GROMACS .gro file of C-alpha atoms in nm:
model
  223
    1UNK     CA    1   0.661   0.436   2.844
    2UNK     CA    2   0.399   0.305   2.602
    3UNK     CA    3   0.288  -0.046   2.692
    4UNK     CA    4   0.611  -0.077   2.896
    5UNK     CA    5   0.805   0.043   2.593
    6UNK     CA    6   0.996   0.364   2.524
    7UNK     CA    7   0.862   0.599   2.255
    8UNK     CA    8   1.108   0.882   2.178
    9UNK     CA    9   1.034   1.123   1.891
   10UNK     CA   10   1.282   1.226   1.622
   11UNK     CA   11   1.250   1.554   1.427
   12UNK     CA   12   1.264   1.599   1.052
   13UNK     CA   13   1.563   1.844   1.034
   14UNK     CA   14   1.395   2.012   0.738
   15UNK     CA   15   1.613   2.322   0.764
   16UNK     CA   16   1.916   2.119   0.650
   17UNK     CA   17   1.784   1.896   0.373
   18UNK     CA   18   1.482   1.793   0.168
   19UNK     CA   19   1.191   1.678   0.384
   20UNK     CA   20   1.243   1.303   0.451
   21UNK     CA   21   0.959   1.242   0.698
   22UNK     CA   22   0.764   1.024   0.451
   23UNK     CA   23   1.065   0.793   0.403
   24UNK     CA   24   1.036   0.513   0.657
   25UNK     CA   25   1.387   0.384   0.587
   26UNK     CA   26   1.531   0.658   0.812
   27UNK     CA   27   1.465   0.796   1.160
   28UNK     CA   28   1.374   1.152   1.064
   29UNK     CA   29   1.025   1.273   1.142
   30UNK     CA   30   0.917   0.962   1.333
   31UNK     CA   31   0.820   0.835   1.676
   32UNK     CA   32   1.002   0.512   1.756
   33UNK     CA   33   0.897   0.244   2.006
   34UNK     CA   34   1.160   0.029   2.176
   35UNK     CA   35   1.186  -0.215   2.463
   36UNK     CA   36   1.375  -0.095   2.769
   37UNK     CA   37   1.683  -0.286   2.650
   38UNK     CA   38   1.677  -0.116   2.309
   39UNK     CA   39   1.532  -0.406   2.112
   40UNK     CA   40   1.226  -0.371   1.889
   41UNK     CA   41   0.889  -0.498   2.021
   42UNK     CA   42   0.739  -0.777   1.810
   43UNK     CA   43   0.404  -0.595   1.785
   44UNK     CA   44   0.538  -0.272   1.634
   45UNK     CA   45   0.333  -0.184   1.323
   46UNK     CA   46   0.610  -0.222   1.062
   47UNK     CA   47   0.793  -0.529   1.194
   48UNK     CA   48   0.877  -0.759   0.903
   49UNK     CA   49   0.807  -0.502   0.629
   50UNK     CA   50   1.088  -0.467   0.376
   51UNK     CA   51   1.259  -0.129   0.358
   52UNK     CA   52   1.092   0.009   0.673
   53UNK     CA   53   1.269   0.049   1.006
   54UNK     CA   54   1.086  -0.182   1.249
   55UNK     CA   55   1.123   0.054   1.545
   56UNK     CA   56   0.902   0.319   1.380
   57UNK     CA   57   0.571   0.366   1.562
   58UNK     CA   58   0.439   0.664   1.361
   59UNK     CA   59   0.581   0.893   1.093
   60UNK     CA   60   0.519   1.214   0.897
   61UNK     CA   61   0.619   1.442   1.188
   62UNK     CA   62   0.808   1.768   1.148
   63UNK     CA   63   0.959   1.865   1.484
   64UNK     CA   64   0.817   1.677   1.785
   65UNK     CA   65   0.851   1.869   2.112
   66UNK     CA   66   0.656   1.676   2.374
   67UNK     CA   67   0.518   1.328   2.441
   68UNK     CA   68   0.277   1.224   2.715
   69UNK     CA   69   0.075   0.915   2.804
   70UNK     CA   70  -0.286   0.991   2.890
   71UNK     CA   71  -0.336   0.874   3.251
   72UNK     CA   72  -0.695   0.761   3.190
   73UNK     CA   73  -0.683   0.602   2.844
   74UNK     CA   74  -0.316   0.510   2.806
   75UNK     CA   75  -0.309   0.687   2.467
   76UNK     CA   76   0.010   0.854   2.347
   77UNK     CA   77  -0.010   1.227   2.268
   78UNK     CA   78   0.251   1.440   2.090
   79UNK     CA   79   0.310   1.811   2.026
   80UNK     CA   80   0.518   1.941   1.737
   81UNK     CA   81   0.631   2.261   1.571
   82UNK     CA   82   0.494   2.351   1.234
   83UNK     CA   83   0.701   2.579   1.008
   84UNK     CA   84   0.558   2.933   0.987
   85UNK     CA   85   0.219   2.838   1.130
   86UNK     CA   86   0.063   2.501   1.193
   87UNK     CA   87   0.189   2.381   1.532
   88UNK     CA   88   0.006   2.060   1.626
   89UNK     CA   89  -0.112   1.829   1.900
   90UNK     CA   90  -0.159   1.474   1.776
   91UNK     CA   91  -0.312   1.158   1.913
   92UNK     CA   92  -0.049   0.903   1.811
   93UNK     CA   93  -0.178   0.575   1.668
   94UNK     CA   94   0.055   0.290   1.566
   95UNK     CA   95   0.146   0.297   1.199
   96UNK     CA   96  -0.025   0.627   1.123
   97UNK     CA   97   0.113   0.890   0.887
   98UNK     CA   98   0.081   1.246   1.027
   99UNK     CA   99   0.136   1.413   0.694
  100UNK     CA  100   0.451   1.623   0.702
  101UNK     CA  101   0.543   1.770   0.458
  102UNK     CA  102   0.254   1.671   0.230
  103UNK     CA  103  -0.022   1.828   0.440
  104UNK     CA  104  -0.028   2.096   0.707
  105UNK     CA  105  -0.128   2.452   0.787
  106UNK     CA  106   0.206   2.633   0.774
  107UNK     CA  107   0.432   2.793   0.515
  108UNK     CA  108   0.805   2.834   0.467
  109UNK     CA  109   0.978   3.095   0.680
  110UNK     CA  110   1.023   3.441   0.536
  111UNK     CA  111   0.815   3.741   0.437
  112UNK     CA  112   0.651   3.567   0.144
  113UNK     CA  113   0.571   3.238   0.318
  114UNK     CA  114   0.622   3.009   0.017
  115UNK     CA  115   0.375   2.716   0.034
  116UNK     CA  116   0.502   2.375   0.144
  117UNK     CA  117   0.194   2.152   0.144
  118UNK     CA  118  -0.050   2.028  -0.117
  119UNK     CA  119  -0.333   2.107   0.126
  120UNK     CA  120  -0.453   2.058   0.482
  121UNK     CA  121  -0.568   1.696   0.446
  122UNK     CA  122  -0.504   1.396   0.227
  123UNK     CA  123  -0.639   1.042   0.221
  124UNK     CA  124  -0.432   0.809   0.437
  125UNK     CA  125  -0.288   1.090   0.650
  126UNK     CA  126  -0.399   1.172   1.004
  127UNK     CA  127  -0.513   1.526   1.083
  128UNK     CA  128  -0.399   1.692   1.405
  129UNK     CA  129  -0.632   1.689   1.704
  130UNK     CA  130  -0.549   2.055   1.766
  131UNK     CA  131  -0.343   2.314   1.577
  132UNK     CA  132  -0.231   2.676   1.605
  133UNK     CA  133  -0.216   2.936   1.327
  134UNK     CA  134  -0.013   3.146   1.385
  135UNK     CA  135   0.233   2.921   1.566
  136UNK     CA  136   0.282   2.943   1.940
  137UNK     CA  137   0.602   2.729   1.929
  138UNK     CA  138   0.481   2.441   2.143
  139UNK     CA  139   0.719   2.297   2.402
  140UNK     CA  140   0.677   2.037   2.678
  141UNK     CA  141   0.354   1.840   2.705
  142UNK     CA  142   0.167   1.724   3.017
  143UNK     CA  143  -0.170   1.559   3.080
  144UNK     CA  144  -0.313   1.643   3.421
  145UNK     CA  145  -0.413   1.373   3.671
  146UNK     CA  146  -0.379   1.545   4.009
  147UNK     CA  147  -0.625   1.659   4.276
  148UNK     CA  148  -0.553   2.033   4.295
  149UNK     CA  149  -0.739   2.115   3.972
  150UNK     CA  150  -1.016   1.851   3.954
  151UNK     CA  151  -1.189   2.020   3.659
  152UNK     CA  152  -0.870   1.979   3.455
  153UNK     CA  153  -0.820   1.605   3.502
  154UNK     CA  154  -0.749   1.450   3.162
  155UNK     CA  155  -0.673   1.787   2.998
  156UNK     CA  156  -0.362   1.840   2.785
  157UNK     CA  157  -0.121   2.122   2.872
  158UNK     CA  158   0.148   2.257   2.639
  159UNK     CA  159   0.402   2.528   2.700
  160UNK     CA  160   0.478   2.784   2.429
  161UNK     CA  161   0.800   2.961   2.337
  162UNK     CA  162   0.706   3.227   2.082
  163UNK     CA  163   0.355   3.247   2.224
  164UNK     CA  164   0.484   3.280   2.583
  165UNK     CA  165   0.181   3.106   2.725
  166UNK     CA  166   0.046   2.786   2.870
  167UNK     CA  167  -0.218   2.627   2.650
  168UNK     CA  168  -0.487   2.402   2.800
  169UNK     CA  169  -0.669   2.167   2.564
  170UNK     CA  170  -0.990   2.017   2.706
  171UNK     CA  171  -1.097   1.686   2.554
  172UNK     CA  172  -1.437   1.523   2.516
  173UNK     CA  173  -1.565   1.241   2.737
  174UNK     CA  174  -1.381   0.985   2.524
  175UNK     CA  175  -1.054   1.184   2.560
  176UNK     CA  176  -0.995   1.181   2.184
  177UNK     CA  177  -1.139   1.507   2.043
  178UNK     CA  178  -1.097   1.872   2.144
  179UNK     CA  179  -1.389   2.050   2.311
  180UNK     CA  180  -1.210   2.379   2.381
  181UNK     CA  181  -0.865   2.534   2.405
  182UNK     CA  182  -0.770   2.826   2.628
  183UNK     CA  183  -0.462   3.029   2.713
  184UNK     CA  184  -0.328   3.033   3.070
  185UNK     CA  185  -0.025   3.202   3.231
  186UNK     CA  186   0.012   3.448   2.944
  187UNK     CA  187   0.318   3.671   2.886
  188UNK     CA  188   0.536   3.525   3.163
  189UNK     CA  189   0.826   3.443   2.931
  190UNK     CA  190   0.910   3.145   2.713
  191UNK     CA  191   0.756   2.838   2.877
  192UNK     CA  192   1.005   2.558   2.813
  193UNK     CA  193   0.827   2.280   2.995
  194UNK     CA  194   0.517   2.203   3.200
  195UNK     CA  195   0.495   1.928   3.460
  196UNK     CA  196   0.259   1.802   3.727
  197UNK     CA  197   0.435   1.772   4.060
  198UNK     CA  198   0.381   1.488   4.307
  199UNK     CA  199   0.184   1.740   4.515
  200UNK     CA  200  -0.071   1.783   4.233
  201UNK     CA  201   0.029   2.141   4.147
  202UNK     CA  202   0.137   2.244   3.797
  203UNK     CA  203   0.495   2.364   3.748
  204UNK     CA  204   0.634   2.571   3.460
  205UNK     CA  205   0.998   2.606   3.353
  206UNK     CA  206   1.033   2.958   3.209
  207UNK     CA  207   1.322   3.123   3.027
  208UNK     CA  208   1.320   3.500   3.065
  209UNK     CA  209   1.316   3.722   2.757
  210UNK     CA  210   1.608   3.924   2.899
  211UNK     CA  211   1.828   3.614   2.950
  212UNK     CA  212   1.803   3.657   3.325
  213UNK     CA  213   1.726   3.391   3.586
  214UNK     CA  214   1.515   3.099   3.465
  215UNK     CA  215   1.237   3.058   3.720
  216UNK     CA  216   1.024   2.758   3.807
  217UNK     CA  217   0.667   2.878   3.862
  218UNK     CA  218   0.402   2.686   4.055
  219UNK     CA  219   0.037   2.730   3.955
  220UNK     CA  220  -0.216   2.711   4.238
  221UNK     CA  221  -0.597   2.725   4.235
  222UNK     CA  222  -0.746   3.069   4.294
  223UNK     CA  223  -0.904   3.119   4.635
   0.00000   0.00000   0.00000
């Protein structure tokens, strides 16, 4: 929850229709923030604005895959799929526009990769904190707070489907900007989700490339 509120993401569904993620009169391509009973918090950024759904917390997203609250700062972080290139990790701020489909680093699917965006940045639109070109197909998101990997406390972890890896994103001392990004647990299969267990270890949900058993893998510190 975000400030004792729920914040589920909603994808853009761009494969089926024109990109509507800049239209705040619908739920496509947004993160919404609700009270536990489903009502809209009074301090949401668009409450009282005509033609805008008041539950919207942020917009301009393509295909959100993971949300996590930072255990130290309380900030909301999100991962999302780009099209052909341009997967993102975003620091979600209330009312911000994250640009899809106006800006980004991907292209339409297909051999020719027809351009989608006008560029990689635009005034009034928030750039991603981290991005991948080519795409890794981000999946579940976790921010570590346990005691088994003390050097990773506050770091962001994202699974990857096409990339078949676990990505670790290390943030600066303010936990807002990326210092480095590295690949862990490479070529184990499609990592569907990553979670920190109550024991402080990191757990991965993996789907096998051969459609066999779907293991849960526990990561432990090296001796």
